[in-house]
């Protein structure tokens, strides 16, 4: 609990949710400094997810984009979110250079 706050404030609710997800649902807590407000997502975590969940697609994009792969993938996801909306991108993924990448697994 943050010193000087009441136990019923929203901050405590957020902390409780985060702790439960980390302790019971295999979520990983990351610094909110990674969040990019302009993109409206955390590019570091997004790239780590894509590498872990879709290594073949990431490798194919890496072969195409070379050292710029992370930046280009993040830009493509952001562009698709702007054009189609975040929910559609989460549900249907992103197609880039013949690869279909999922941004969420359910």
Coordinates of C-alpha atoms in Angstrom, one line a residue:
X1 CA 0.0 0.0 0.0
X2 CA 1.3 3.4 -0.9
X3 CA 1.9 5.6 2.2
X4 CA -0.6 8.3 2.7
X5 CA -3.4 6.7 0.6
X6 CA -6.7 5.2 1.7
X7 CA -7.2 1.5 1.3
X8 CA -10.2 2.1 -0.9
X9 CA -8.5 4.2 -3.6
X10 CA -8.2 3.0 -7.2
X11 CA -4.5 2.6 -6.8
X12 CA -5.0 -0.2 -4.3
X13 CA -7.5 -1.9 -6.6
X14 CA -5.0 -1.8 -9.5
X15 CA -2.3 -3.2 -7.2
X16 CA -4.6 -6.0 -6.0
X17 CA -5.4 -7.0 -9.6
X18 CA -1.7 -6.9 -10.6
X19 CA -0.7 -9.1 -7.6
X20 CA -3.4 -11.6 -8.3
X21 CA -2.5 -11.9 -12.0
X22 CA 1.2 -12.3 -11.2
X23 CA 0.6 -14.8 -8.4
X24 CA -2.2 -16.9 -10.0
X25 CA -2.3 -16.4 -13.7
X26 CA 1.4 -16.4 -14.8
X27 CA 1.5 -12.8 -15.7
X28 CA 4.7 -10.9 -15.5
X29 CA 4.9 -7.5 -13.9
X30 CA 6.8 -4.9 -16.0
X31 CA 7.6 -1.3 -15.4
X32 CA 5.0 1.2 -16.6
X33 CA 7.9 3.1 -18.1
X34 CA 7.9 0.6 -21.0
X35 CA 4.4 1.7 -22.0
X36 CA 4.4 4.0 -25.0
X37 CA 1.4 6.4 -24.8
X38 CA 1.8 7.4 -28.4
X39 CA 1.6 3.8 -29.6
X40 CA -0.9 2.8 -26.8
X41 CA 1.0 -0.4 -26.0
X42 CA 4.2 -1.6 -24.6
X43 CA 6.5 -2.4 -27.6
X44 CA 9.1 -4.3 -25.5
X45 CA 6.5 -6.7 -24.2
X46 CA 4.8 -7.0 -27.6
X47 CA 8.1 -7.9 -29.3
X48 CA 8.9 -10.4 -26.6
X49 CA 5.4 -12.0 -27.0
X50 CA 5.8 -12.3 -30.7
X51 CA 9.3 -13.8 -30.5
X52 CA 8.1 -16.4 -27.9
X53 CA 4.6 -17.2 -29.4
X54 CA 5.4 -17.0 -33.1
X55 CA 9.1 -17.7 -33.7
X56 CA 8.7 -18.7 -37.3
X57 CA 6.8 -15.5 -38.3
X58 CA 9.3 -13.4 -36.4
X59 CA 12.2 -15.1 -38.1
X60 CA 10.6 -14.6 -41.5
X61 CA 10.1 -10.9 -40.8
X62 CA 13.7 -10.7 -39.4
X63 CA 15.0 -12.1 -42.7
X64 CA 13.1 -9.4 -44.5
X65 CA 13.7 -6.4 -42.3
X66 CA 17.1 -7.4 -40.9
X67 CA 18.2 -5.1 -37.9
X68 CA 15.0 -3.0 -38.2
X69 CA 12.7 -5.9 -37.5
X70 CA 11.5 -4.8 -34.1
X71 CA 10.9 -1.2 -35.1
X72 CA 9.1 -2.2 -38.3
X73 CA 6.9 -4.7 -36.5
X74 CA 6.0 -2.2 -33.9
X75 CA 5.2 0.4 -36.5
X76 CA 3.1 -2.1 -38.5
X77 CA 1.1 -3.0 -35.4
X78 CA 0.6 0.6 -34.5
X79 CA -0.6 1.4 -38.0
X80 CA -3.0 -1.4 -38.0
X81 CA -4.4 -0.4 -34.6
X82 CA -4.9 3.2 -36.0
X83 CA -6.6 1.9 -39.1
X84 CA -8.6 -1.0 -37.9
X85 CA -8.9 -0.4 -34.2
X86 CA -7.2 -2.2 -31.3
X87 CA -9.9 -4.8 -30.8
X88 CA -9.8 -6.0 -34.4
X89 CA -6.0 -6.2 -34.3
X90 CA -6.2 -8.3 -31.1
X91 CA -8.9 -10.6 -32.5
X92 CA -7.5 -11.0 -36.1
X93 CA -3.8 -10.3 -35.9
X94 CA -1.7 -8.4 -38.3
X95 CA -0.5 -9.4 -41.8
X96 CA 3.0 -8.1 -42.8
X97 CA 5.1 -9.3 -45.7
X98 CA 3.1 -12.5 -46.0
X99 CA 3.3 -13.3 -42.3
X100 CA 0.2 -13.3 -40.1
X101 CA 1.0 -12.4 -36.6
X102 CA -1.3 -12.7 -33.6
X103 CA -1.3 -10.0 -31.0
X104 CA -3.2 -12.0 -28.5
X105 CA -3.8 -15.7 -27.7
X106 CA -7.0 -16.8 -26.2

